[in-house]
PDB file of C-alpha atoms in Angstrom:
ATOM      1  CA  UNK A   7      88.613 100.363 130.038  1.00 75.00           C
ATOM      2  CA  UNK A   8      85.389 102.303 129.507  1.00 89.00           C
ATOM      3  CA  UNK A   9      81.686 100.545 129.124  1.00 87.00           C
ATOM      4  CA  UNK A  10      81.807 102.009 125.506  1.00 89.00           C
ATOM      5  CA  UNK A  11      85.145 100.033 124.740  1.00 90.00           C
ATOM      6  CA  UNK A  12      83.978  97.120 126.223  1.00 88.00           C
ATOM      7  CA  UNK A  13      81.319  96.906 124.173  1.00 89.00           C
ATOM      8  CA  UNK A  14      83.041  97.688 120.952  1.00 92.00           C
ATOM      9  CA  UNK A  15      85.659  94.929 121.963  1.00 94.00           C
ATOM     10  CA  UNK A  16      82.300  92.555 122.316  1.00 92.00           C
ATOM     11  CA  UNK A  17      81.024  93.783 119.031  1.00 93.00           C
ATOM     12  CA  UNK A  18      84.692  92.797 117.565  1.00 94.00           C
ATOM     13  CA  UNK A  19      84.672  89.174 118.800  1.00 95.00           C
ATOM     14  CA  UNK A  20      81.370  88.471 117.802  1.00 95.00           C
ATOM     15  CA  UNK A  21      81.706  89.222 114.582  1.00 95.00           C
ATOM     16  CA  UNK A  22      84.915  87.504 113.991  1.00 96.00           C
ATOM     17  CA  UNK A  23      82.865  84.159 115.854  1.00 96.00           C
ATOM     18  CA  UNK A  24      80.064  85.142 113.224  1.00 96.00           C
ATOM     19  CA  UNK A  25      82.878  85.223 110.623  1.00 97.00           C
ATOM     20  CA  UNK A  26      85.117  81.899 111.646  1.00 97.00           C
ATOM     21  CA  UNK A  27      82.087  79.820 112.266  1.00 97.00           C
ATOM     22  CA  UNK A  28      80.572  80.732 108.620  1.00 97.00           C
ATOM     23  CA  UNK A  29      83.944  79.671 107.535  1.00 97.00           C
ATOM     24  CA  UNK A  30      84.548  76.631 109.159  1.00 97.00           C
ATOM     25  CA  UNK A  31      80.608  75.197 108.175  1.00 97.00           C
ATOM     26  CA  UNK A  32      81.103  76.428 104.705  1.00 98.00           C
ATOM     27  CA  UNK A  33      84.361  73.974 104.504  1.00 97.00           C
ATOM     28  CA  UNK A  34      82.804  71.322 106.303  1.00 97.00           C
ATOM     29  CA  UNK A  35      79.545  71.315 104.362  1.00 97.00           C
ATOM     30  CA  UNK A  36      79.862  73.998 101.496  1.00 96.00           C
ATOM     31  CA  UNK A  37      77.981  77.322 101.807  1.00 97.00           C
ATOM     32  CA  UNK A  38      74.863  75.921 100.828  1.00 96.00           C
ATOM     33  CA  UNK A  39      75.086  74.511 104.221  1.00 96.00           C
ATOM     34  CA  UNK A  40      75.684  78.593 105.531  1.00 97.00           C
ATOM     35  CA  UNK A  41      72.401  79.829 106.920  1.00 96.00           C
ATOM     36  CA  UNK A  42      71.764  82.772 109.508  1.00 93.00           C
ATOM     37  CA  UNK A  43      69.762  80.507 111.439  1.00 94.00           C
ATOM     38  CA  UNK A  44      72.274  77.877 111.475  1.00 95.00           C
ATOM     39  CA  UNK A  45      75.028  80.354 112.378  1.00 95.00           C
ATOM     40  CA  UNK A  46      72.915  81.954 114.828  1.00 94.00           C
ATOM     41  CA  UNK A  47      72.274  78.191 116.550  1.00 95.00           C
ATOM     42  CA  UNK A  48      76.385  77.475 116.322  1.00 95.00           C
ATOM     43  CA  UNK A  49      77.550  80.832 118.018  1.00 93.00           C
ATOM     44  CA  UNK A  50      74.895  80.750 120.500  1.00 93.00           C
ATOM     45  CA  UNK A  51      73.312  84.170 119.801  1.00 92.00           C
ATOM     46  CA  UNK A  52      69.989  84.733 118.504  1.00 92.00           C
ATOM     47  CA  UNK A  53      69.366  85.568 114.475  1.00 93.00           C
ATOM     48  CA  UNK A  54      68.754  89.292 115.633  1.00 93.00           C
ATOM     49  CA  UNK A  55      71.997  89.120 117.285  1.00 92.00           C
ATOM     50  CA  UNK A  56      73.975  88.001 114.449  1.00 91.00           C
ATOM     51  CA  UNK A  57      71.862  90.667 112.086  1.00 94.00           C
ATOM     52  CA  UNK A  58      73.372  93.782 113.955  1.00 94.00           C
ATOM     53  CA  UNK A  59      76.646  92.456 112.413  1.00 95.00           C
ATOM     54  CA  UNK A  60      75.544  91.452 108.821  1.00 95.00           C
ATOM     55  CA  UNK A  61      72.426  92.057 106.806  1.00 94.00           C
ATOM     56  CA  UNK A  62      72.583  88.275 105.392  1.00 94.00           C
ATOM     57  CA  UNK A  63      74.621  85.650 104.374  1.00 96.00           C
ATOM     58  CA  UNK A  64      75.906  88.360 101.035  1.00 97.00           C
ATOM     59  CA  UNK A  65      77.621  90.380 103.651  1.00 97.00           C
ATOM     60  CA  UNK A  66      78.956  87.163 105.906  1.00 97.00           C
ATOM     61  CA  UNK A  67      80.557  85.847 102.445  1.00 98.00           C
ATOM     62  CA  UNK A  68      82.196  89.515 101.723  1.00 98.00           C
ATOM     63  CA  UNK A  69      83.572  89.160 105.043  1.00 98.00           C
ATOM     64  CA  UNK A  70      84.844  86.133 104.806  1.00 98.00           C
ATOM     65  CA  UNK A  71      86.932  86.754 101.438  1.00 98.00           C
ATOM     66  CA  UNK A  72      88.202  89.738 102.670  1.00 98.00           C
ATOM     67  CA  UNK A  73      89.651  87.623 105.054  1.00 98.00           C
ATOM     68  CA  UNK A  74      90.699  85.365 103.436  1.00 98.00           C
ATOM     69  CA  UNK A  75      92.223  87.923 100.497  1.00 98.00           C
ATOM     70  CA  UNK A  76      94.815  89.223 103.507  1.00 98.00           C
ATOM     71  CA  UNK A  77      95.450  85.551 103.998  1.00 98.00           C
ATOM     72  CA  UNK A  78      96.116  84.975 100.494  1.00 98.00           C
ATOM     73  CA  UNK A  79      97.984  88.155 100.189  1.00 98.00           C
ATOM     74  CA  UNK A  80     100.309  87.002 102.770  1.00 98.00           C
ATOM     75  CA  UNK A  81     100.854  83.357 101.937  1.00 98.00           C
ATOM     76  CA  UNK A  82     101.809  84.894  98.084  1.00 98.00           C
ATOM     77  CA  UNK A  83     104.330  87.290  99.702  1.00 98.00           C
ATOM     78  CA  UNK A  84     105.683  85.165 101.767  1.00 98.00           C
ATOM     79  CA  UNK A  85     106.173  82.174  99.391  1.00 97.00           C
ATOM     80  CA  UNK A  86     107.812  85.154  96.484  1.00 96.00           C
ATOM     81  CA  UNK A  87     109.848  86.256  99.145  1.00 95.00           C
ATOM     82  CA  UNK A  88     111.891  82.463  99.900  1.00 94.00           C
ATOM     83  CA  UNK A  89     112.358  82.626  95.814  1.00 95.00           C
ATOM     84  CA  UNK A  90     115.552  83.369  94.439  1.00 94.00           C
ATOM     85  CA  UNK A  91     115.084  85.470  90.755  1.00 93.00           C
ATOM     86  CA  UNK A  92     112.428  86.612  89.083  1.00 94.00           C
ATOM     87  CA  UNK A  93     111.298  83.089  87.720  1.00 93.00           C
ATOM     88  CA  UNK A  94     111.542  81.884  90.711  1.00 95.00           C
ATOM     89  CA  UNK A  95     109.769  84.248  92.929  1.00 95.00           C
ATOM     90  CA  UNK A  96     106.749  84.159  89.840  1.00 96.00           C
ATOM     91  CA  UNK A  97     106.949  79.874  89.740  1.00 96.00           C
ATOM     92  CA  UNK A  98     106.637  80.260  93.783  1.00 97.00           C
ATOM     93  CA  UNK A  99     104.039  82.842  93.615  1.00 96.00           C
ATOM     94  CA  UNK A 100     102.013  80.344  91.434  1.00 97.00           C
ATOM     95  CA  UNK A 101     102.358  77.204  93.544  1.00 97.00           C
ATOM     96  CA  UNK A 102     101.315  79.306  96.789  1.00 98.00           C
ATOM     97  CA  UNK A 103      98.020  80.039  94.926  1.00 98.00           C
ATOM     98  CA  UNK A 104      97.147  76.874  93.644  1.00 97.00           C
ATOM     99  CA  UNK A 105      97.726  75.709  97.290  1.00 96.00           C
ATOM    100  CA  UNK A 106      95.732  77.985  99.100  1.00 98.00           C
ATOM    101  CA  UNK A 107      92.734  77.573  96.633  1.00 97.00           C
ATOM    102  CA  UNK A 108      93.063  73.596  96.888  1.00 96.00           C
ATOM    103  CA  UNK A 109      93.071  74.052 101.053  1.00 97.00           C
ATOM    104  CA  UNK A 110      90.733  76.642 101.333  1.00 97.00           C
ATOM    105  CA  UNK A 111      87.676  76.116  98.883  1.00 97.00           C
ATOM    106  CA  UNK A 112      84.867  77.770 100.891  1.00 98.00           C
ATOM    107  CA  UNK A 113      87.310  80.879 101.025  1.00 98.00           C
ATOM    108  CA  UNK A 114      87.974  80.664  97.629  1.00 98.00           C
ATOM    109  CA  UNK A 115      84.685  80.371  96.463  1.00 98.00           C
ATOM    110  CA  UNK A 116      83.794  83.922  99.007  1.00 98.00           C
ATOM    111  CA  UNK A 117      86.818  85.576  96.681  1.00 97.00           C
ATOM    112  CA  UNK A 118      86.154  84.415  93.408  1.00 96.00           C
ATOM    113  CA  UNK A 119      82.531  82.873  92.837  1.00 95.00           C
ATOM    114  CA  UNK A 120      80.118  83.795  95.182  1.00 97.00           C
ATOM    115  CA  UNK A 121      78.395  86.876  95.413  1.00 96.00           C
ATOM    116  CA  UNK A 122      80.096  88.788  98.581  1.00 97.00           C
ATOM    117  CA  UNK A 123      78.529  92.106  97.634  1.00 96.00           C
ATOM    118  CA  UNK A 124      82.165  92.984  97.131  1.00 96.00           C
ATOM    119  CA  UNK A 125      83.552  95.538  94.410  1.00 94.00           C
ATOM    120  CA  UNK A 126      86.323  94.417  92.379  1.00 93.00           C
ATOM    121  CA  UNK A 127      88.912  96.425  90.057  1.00 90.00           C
ATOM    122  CA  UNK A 128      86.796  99.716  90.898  1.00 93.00           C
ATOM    123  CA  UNK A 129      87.741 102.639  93.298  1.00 92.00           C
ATOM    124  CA  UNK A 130      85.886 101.137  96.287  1.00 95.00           C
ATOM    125  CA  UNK A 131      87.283  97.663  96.452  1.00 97.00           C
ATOM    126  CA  UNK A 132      88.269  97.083  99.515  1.00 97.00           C
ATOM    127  CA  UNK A 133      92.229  97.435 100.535  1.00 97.00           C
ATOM    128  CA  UNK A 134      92.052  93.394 101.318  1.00 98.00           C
ATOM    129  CA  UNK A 135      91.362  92.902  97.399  1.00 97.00           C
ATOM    130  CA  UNK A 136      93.628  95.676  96.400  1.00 97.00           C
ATOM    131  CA  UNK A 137      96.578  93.809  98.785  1.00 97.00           C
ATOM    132  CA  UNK A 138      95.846  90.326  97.236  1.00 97.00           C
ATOM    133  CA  UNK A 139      96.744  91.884  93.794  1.00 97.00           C
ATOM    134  CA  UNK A 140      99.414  94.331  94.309  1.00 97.00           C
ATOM    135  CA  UNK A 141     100.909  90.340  96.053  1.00 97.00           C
ATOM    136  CA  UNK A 142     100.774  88.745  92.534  1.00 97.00           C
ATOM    137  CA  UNK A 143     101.756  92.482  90.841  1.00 97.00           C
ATOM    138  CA  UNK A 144     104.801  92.171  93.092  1.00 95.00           C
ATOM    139  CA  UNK A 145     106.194  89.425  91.305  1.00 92.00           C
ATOM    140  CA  UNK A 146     104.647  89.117  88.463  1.00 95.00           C
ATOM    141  CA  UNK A 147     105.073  92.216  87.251  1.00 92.00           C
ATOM    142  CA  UNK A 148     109.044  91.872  87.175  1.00 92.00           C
ATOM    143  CA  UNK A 149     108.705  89.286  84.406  1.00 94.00           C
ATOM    144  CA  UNK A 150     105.826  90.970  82.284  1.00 94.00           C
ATOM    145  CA  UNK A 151     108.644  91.591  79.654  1.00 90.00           C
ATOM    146  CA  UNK A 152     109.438  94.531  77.554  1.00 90.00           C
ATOM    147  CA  UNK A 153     106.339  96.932  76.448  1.00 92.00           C
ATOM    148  CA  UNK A 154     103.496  94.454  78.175  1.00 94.00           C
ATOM    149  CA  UNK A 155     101.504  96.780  81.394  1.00 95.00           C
ATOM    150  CA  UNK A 156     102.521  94.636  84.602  1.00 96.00           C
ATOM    151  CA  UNK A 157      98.694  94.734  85.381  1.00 96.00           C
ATOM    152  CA  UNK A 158      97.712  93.830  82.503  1.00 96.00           C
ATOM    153  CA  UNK A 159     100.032  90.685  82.174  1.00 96.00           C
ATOM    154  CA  UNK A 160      99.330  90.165  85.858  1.00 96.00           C
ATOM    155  CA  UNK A 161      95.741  89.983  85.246  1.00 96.00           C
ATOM    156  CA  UNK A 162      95.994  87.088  82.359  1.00 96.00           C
ATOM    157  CA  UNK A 163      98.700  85.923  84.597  1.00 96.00           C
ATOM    158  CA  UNK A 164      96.141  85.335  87.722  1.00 97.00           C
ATOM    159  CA  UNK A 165      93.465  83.930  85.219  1.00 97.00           C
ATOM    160  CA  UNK A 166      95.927  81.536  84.284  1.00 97.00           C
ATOM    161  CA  UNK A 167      95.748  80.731  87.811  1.00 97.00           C
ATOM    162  CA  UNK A 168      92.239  80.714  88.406  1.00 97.00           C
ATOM    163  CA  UNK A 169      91.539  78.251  85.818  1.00 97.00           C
ATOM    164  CA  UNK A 170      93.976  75.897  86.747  1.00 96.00           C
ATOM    165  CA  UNK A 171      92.749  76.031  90.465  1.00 96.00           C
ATOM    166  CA  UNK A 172      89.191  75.912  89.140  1.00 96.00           C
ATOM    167  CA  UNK A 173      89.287  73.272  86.587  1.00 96.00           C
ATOM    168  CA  UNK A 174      91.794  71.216  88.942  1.00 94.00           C
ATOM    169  CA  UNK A 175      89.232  71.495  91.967  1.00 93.00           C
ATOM    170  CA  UNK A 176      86.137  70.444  89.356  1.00 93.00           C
ATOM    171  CA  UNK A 177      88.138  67.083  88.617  1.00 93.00           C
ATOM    172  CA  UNK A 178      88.226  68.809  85.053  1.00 95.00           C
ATOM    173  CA  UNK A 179      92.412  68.322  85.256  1.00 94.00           C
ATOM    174  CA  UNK A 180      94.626  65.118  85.866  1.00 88.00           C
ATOM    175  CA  UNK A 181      95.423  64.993  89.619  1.00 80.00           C
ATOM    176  CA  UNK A 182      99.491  65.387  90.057  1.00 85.00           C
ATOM    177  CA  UNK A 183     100.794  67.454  87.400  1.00 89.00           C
ATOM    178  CA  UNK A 184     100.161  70.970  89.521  1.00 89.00           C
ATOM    179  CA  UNK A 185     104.150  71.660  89.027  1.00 91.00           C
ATOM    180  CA  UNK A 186     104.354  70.630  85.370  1.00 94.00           C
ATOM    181  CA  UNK A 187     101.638  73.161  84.827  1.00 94.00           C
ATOM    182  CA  UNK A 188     103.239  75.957  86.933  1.00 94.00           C
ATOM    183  CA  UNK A 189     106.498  75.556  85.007  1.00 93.00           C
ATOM    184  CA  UNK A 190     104.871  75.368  81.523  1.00 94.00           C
ATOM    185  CA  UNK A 191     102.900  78.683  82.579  1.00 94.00           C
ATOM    186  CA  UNK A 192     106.093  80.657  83.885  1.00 93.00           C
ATOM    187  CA  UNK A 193     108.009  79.022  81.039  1.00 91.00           C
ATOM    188  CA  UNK A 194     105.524  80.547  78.181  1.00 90.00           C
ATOM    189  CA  UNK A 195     104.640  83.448  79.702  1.00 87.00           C
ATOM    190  CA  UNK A 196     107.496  85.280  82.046  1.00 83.00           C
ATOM    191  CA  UNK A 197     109.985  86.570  80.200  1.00 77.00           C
ATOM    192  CA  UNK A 198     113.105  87.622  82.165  1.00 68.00           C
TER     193      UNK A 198
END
């Protein structure tokens, strides 16, 4: 191995300590708790250190829910894939989500609230983004039903999603009825 790789290879794990510590404190404490001293304290670097890898906390958060999009992406392909029918694979699809957003918040929050400097539905968003769709569009679009775009219905679909995570999260919901929601949802809305 050259000096040159080496280095890059150091580069590489430092940023992903940079990324999983920023992770872990922001679902211990929430990001408010996130700082680029704190970080730079917990991974035993100094702040200039942790600055050749991110301009700020903005790009830390971007890098955290693009991580966390490939994890999502994967958890909703995996969880479509054990379903049997189109229904089934959708109803599966929208449990998976609800879970991950219930036992990741701080990731969520990177994805869906916080300002990660991150493009979405626009040429440059990243292939991470792009993947965590084309996961729900997988399924979803299957049971968009006759002359309704499987993006679009995929879209009101996901918000569908988001609000129950969101409003479920906020205490906003009744704790306990996640299924009886998921089934009125792919009840009302997929057709096949």
């Amino acid at each position: 191995m050259s000096v040159q790789e080496r280095k890059e290879r150091e580069r590489a794990d430092r940023e992903r300590l940079i990324v999983a510590t920023a992770r872990e404190l922001a679902e211990r404490q929430g990001w408010d708790a996130v700082t680029t001293r704190r970080l730079a304290e917990r991974i035993e670097y100094s702040q200039p250190v942790l600055y050749s890898h991110f301009r700020g906390k903005r790009e830390i958060v971007g890098a955290v829910a693009l991580q966390g999009a490939a994890e999502l992406a994967a958890e909703l392909r995996t969880a479509a894939g054990g379903a049997d029918g189109p229904r089934a694979r959708a109803a599966a699809l929208a449990r998976a989500y609800l879970d991950f957003a219930e036992r990741n918040p701080a990731v969520y929050d990177a994805l869906f609230r916080l300002d990660g400097g991150l493009a979405f539905a626009e040429e440059e968003t990243p292939q991470p983004l792009k993947d965590a769709f084309a996961a729900l569009l997988e399924s979803l679009g299957e049971v968009a039903g006759d002359n309704v775009h499987p993006g679009l219905f995929t879209e009101v679909f996901w918000a569908a999603l988001h609000g129950l995570a969101t409003l479920t999260r906020a205490g906003r919901l009744p704790p306990g009825d996640v299924g009886r929601r998921v089934d009125l949802l792919v009840d009302r809305l997929a057709v096949p």
